[in-house]
Coordinates of N, CA and C in Angstrom, one line a residue:
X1 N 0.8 -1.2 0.0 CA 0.0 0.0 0.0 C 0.9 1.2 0.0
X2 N 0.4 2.2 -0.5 CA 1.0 3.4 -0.9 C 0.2 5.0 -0.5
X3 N 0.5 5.6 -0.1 CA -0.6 6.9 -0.2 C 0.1 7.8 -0.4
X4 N -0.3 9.0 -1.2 CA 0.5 10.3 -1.3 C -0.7 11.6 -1.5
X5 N 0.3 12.7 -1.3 CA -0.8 13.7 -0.5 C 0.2 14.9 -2.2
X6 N -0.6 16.0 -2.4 CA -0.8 16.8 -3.2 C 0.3 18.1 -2.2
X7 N 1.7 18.2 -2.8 CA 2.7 19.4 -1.8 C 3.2 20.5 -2.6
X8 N 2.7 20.8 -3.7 CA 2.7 21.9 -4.9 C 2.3 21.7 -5.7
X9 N 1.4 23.0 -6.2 CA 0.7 23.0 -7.5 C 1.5 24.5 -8.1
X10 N 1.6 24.5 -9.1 CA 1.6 25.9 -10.0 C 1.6 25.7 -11.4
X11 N 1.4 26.3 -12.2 CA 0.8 26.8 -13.5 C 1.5 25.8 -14.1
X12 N 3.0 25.3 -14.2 CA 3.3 24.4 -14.6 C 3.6 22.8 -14.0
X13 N 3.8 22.3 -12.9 CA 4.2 21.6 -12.7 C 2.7 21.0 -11.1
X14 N 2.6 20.2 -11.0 CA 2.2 19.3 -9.5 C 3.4 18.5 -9.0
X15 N 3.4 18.8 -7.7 CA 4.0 17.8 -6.8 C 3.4 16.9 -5.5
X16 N 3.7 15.4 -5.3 CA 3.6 15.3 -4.4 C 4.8 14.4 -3.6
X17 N 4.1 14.0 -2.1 CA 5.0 12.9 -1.4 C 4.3 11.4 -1.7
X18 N 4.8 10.6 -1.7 CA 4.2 9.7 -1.3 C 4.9 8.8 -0.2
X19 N 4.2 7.6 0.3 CA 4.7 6.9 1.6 C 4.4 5.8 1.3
X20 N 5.2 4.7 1.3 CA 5.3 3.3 1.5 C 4.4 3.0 2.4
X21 N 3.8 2.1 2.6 CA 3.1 1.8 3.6 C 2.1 2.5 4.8
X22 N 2.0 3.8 4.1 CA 1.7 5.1 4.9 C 2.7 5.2 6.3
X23 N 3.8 4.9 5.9 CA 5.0 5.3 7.0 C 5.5 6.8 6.9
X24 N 4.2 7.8 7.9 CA 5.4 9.2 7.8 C 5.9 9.2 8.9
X25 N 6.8 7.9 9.7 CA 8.0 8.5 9.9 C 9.0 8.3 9.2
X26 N 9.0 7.7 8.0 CA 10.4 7.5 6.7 C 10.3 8.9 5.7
X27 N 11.3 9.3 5.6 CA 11.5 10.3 4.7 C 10.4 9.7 3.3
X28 N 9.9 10.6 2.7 CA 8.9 10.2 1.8 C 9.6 10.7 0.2
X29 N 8.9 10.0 -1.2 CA 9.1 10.2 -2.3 C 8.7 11.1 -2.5
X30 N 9.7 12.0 -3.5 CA 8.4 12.8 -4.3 C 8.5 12.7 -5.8
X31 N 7.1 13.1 -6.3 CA 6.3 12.8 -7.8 C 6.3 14.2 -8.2
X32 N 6.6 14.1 -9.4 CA 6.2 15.7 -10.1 C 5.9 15.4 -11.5
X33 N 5.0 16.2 -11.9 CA 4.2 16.1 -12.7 C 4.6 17.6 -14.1
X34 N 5.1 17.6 -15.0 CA 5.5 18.3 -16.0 C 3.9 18.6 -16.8
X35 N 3.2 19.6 -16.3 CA 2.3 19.9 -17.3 C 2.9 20.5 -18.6
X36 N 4.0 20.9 -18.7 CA 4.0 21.5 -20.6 C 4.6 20.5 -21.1
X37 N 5.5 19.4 -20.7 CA 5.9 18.6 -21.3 C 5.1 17.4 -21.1
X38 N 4.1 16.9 -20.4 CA 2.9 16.3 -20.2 C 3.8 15.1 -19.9
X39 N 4.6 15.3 -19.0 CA 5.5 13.9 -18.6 C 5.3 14.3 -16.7
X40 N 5.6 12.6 -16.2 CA 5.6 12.5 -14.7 C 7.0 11.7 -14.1
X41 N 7.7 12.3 -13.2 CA 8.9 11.6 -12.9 C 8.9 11.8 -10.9
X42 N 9.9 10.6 -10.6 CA 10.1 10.5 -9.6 C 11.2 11.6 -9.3
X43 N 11.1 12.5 -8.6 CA 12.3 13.1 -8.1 C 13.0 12.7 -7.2
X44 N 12.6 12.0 -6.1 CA 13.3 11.5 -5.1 C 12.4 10.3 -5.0
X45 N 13.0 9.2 -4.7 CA 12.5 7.6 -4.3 C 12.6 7.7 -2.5
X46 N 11.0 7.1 -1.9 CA 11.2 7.2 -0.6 C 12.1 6.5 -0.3
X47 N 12.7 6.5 1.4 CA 13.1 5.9 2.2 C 13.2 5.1 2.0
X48 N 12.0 4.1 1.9 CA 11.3 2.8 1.7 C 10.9 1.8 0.8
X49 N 11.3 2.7 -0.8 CA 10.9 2.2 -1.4 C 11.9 1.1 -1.9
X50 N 11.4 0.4 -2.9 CA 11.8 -1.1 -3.0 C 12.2 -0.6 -4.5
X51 N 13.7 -1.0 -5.5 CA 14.3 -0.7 -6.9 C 14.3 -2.1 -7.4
X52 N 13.1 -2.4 -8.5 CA 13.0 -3.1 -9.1 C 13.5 -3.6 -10.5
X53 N 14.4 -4.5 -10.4 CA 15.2 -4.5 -12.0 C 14.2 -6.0 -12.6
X54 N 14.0 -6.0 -13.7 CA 13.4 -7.2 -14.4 C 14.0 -7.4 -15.6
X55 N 15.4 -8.3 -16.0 CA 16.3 -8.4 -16.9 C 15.0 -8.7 -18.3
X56 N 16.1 -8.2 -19.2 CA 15.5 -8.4 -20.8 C 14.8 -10.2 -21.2
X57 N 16.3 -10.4 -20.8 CA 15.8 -12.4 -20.6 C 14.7 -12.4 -19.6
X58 N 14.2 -12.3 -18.6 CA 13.3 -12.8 -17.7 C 12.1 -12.0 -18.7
X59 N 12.1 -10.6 -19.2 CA 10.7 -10.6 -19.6 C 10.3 -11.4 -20.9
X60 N 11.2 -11.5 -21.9 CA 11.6 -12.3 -22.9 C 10.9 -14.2 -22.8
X61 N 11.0 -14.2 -21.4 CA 11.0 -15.8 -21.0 C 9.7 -16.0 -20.8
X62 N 9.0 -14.4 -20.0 CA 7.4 -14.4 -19.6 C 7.0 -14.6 -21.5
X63 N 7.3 -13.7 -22.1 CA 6.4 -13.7 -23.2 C 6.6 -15.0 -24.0
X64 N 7.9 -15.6 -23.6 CA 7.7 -17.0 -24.5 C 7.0 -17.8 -24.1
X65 N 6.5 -17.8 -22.4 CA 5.5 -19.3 -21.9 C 3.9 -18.2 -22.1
X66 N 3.9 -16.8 -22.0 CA 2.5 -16.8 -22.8 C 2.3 -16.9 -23.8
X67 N 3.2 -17.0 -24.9 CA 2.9 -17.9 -26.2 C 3.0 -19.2 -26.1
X68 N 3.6 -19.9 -25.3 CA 3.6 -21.2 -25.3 C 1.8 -21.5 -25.0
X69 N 1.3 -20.8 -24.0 CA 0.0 -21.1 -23.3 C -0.7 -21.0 -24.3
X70 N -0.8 -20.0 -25.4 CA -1.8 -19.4 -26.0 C -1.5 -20.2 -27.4
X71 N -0.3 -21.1 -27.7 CA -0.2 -21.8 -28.9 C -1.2 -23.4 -28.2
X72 N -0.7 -23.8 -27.2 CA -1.8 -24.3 -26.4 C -3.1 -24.6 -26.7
X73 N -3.7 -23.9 -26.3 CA -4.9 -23.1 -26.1 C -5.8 -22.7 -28.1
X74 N -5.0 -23.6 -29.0 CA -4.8 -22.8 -30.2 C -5.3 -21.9 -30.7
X75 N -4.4 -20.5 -30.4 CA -4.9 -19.1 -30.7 C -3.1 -19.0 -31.2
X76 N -2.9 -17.3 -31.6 CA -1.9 -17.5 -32.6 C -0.9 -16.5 -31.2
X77 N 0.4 -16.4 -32.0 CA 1.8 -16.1 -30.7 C 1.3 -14.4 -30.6
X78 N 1.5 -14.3 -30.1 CA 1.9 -12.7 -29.5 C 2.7 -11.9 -30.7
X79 N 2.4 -10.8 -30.9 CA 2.7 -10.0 -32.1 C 3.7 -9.6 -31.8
X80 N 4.7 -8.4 -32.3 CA 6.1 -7.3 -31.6 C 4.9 -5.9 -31.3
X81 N 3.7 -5.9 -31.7 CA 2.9 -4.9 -31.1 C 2.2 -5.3 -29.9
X82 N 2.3 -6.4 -29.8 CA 1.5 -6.7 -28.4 C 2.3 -6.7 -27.6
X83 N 3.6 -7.3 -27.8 CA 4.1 -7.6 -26.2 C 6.0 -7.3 -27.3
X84 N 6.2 -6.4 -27.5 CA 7.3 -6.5 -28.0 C 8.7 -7.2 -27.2
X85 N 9.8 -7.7 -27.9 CA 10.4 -8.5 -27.0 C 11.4 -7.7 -26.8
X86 N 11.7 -7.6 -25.9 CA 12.7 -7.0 -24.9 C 14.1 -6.7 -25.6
X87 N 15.0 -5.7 -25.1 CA 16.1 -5.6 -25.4 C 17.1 -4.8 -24.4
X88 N 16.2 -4.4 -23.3 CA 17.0 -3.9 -22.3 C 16.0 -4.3 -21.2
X89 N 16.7 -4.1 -19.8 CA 16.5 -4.3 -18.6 C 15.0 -3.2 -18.2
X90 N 14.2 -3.7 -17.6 CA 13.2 -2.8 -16.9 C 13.3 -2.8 -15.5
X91 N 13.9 -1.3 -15.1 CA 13.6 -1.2 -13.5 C 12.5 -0.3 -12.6
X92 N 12.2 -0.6 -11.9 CA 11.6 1.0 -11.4 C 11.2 0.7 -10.2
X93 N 10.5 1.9 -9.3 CA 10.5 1.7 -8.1 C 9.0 1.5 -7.6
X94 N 9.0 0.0 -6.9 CA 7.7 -0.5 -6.1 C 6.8 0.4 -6.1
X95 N 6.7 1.3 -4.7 CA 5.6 1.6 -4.8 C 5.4 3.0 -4.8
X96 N 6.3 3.8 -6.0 CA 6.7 4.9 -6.6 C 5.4 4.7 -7.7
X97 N 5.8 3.7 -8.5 CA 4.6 3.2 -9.5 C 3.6 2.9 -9.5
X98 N 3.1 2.1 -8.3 CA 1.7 2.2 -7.5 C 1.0 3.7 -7.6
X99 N 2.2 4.6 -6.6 CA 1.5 6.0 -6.4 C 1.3 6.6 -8.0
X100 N 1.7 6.5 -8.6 CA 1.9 7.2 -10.3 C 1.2 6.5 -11.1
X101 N 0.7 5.6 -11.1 CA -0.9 4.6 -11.8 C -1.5 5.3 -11.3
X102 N -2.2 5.4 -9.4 CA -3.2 6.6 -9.6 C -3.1 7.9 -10.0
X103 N -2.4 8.8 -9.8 CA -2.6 9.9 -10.2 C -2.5 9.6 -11.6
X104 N -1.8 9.6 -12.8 CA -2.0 9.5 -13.8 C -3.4 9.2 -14.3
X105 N -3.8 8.0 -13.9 CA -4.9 7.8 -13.7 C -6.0 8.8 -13.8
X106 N -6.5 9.6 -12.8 CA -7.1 11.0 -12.6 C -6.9 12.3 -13.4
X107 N -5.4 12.4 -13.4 CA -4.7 12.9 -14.3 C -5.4 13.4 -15.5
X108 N -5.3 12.0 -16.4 CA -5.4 12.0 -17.5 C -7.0 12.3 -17.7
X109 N -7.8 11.9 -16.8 CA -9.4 12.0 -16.7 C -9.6 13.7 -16.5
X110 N -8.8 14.3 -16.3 CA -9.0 15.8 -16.2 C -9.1 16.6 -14.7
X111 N -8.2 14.7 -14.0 CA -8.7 15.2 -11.5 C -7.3 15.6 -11.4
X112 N -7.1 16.4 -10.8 CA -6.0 16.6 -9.9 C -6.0 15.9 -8.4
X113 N -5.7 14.6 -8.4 CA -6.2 14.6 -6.9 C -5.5 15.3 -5.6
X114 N -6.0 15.4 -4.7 CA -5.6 16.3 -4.1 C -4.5 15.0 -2.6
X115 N -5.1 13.8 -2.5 CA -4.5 12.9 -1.7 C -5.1 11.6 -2.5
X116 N -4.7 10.4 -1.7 CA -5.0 9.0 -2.6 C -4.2 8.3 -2.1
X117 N -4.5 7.0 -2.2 CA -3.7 5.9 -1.7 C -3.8 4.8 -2.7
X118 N -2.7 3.8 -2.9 CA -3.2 2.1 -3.9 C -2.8 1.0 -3.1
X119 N -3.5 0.0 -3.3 CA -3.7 -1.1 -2.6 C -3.5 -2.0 -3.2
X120 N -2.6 -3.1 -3.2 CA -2.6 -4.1 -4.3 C -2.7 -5.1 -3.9
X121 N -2.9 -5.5 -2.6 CA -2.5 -6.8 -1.7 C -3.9 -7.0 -0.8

């Protein structure tokens, strides 16, 4: 679980914190949000949060046993537009991405939310 709270707004940019676990006693992340360049980045990773790396081979390997399943199953393999195959490492941070699904989320629907939390467990 994740919650983050709304800690600057101005004409260009939103910021918030967010909290692992809703732990504010750990130094918290912060999110900022680029309204002219319509991009969202982690400026600082909490305290707490968890840096997840997922090699090229490991996603590579998921998409080969969902094609395995789905040749199975006889339907046809996975396209390079559906699930393109990998060529570099994917990392990013636990529940950095949690907090940044919802807002985006909102976001994109036309909300600023003002606080919020995600739950995945």
């Amino acid at each position: 679980m994740v919650t983050f709270i709304i800690i600057l707004i101005k004409d260009f940019e939103i910021q918030y914190e967010y909290y692992p676990e809703d732990d504010h006693s750990k130094k918290p992340g912060i999110i900022k949000i680029d309204k002219i360049n319509d991009t969202i980045e982690i400026l600082r990773p909490a305290e707490d949060d968890i840096y997840i790396t997922h090699t090229a081979a490991e996603l590579n390997s998921m998409r080969d046993s969902v094609n395995e399943m789905r040749k199975e199953e006889g339907r046809s393999e996975l396209t390079e537009e559906e699930w393109p195959n990998a060529t570099k490492d994917d990392s990013y941070y636990w529940f950095a991405y949690h907090a940044i699904s919802e807002i985006t989320k909102a976001y994109n629907n036309g909300i600023v939310l003002e606080k919020g939390s995600s739950a995945w467990y």
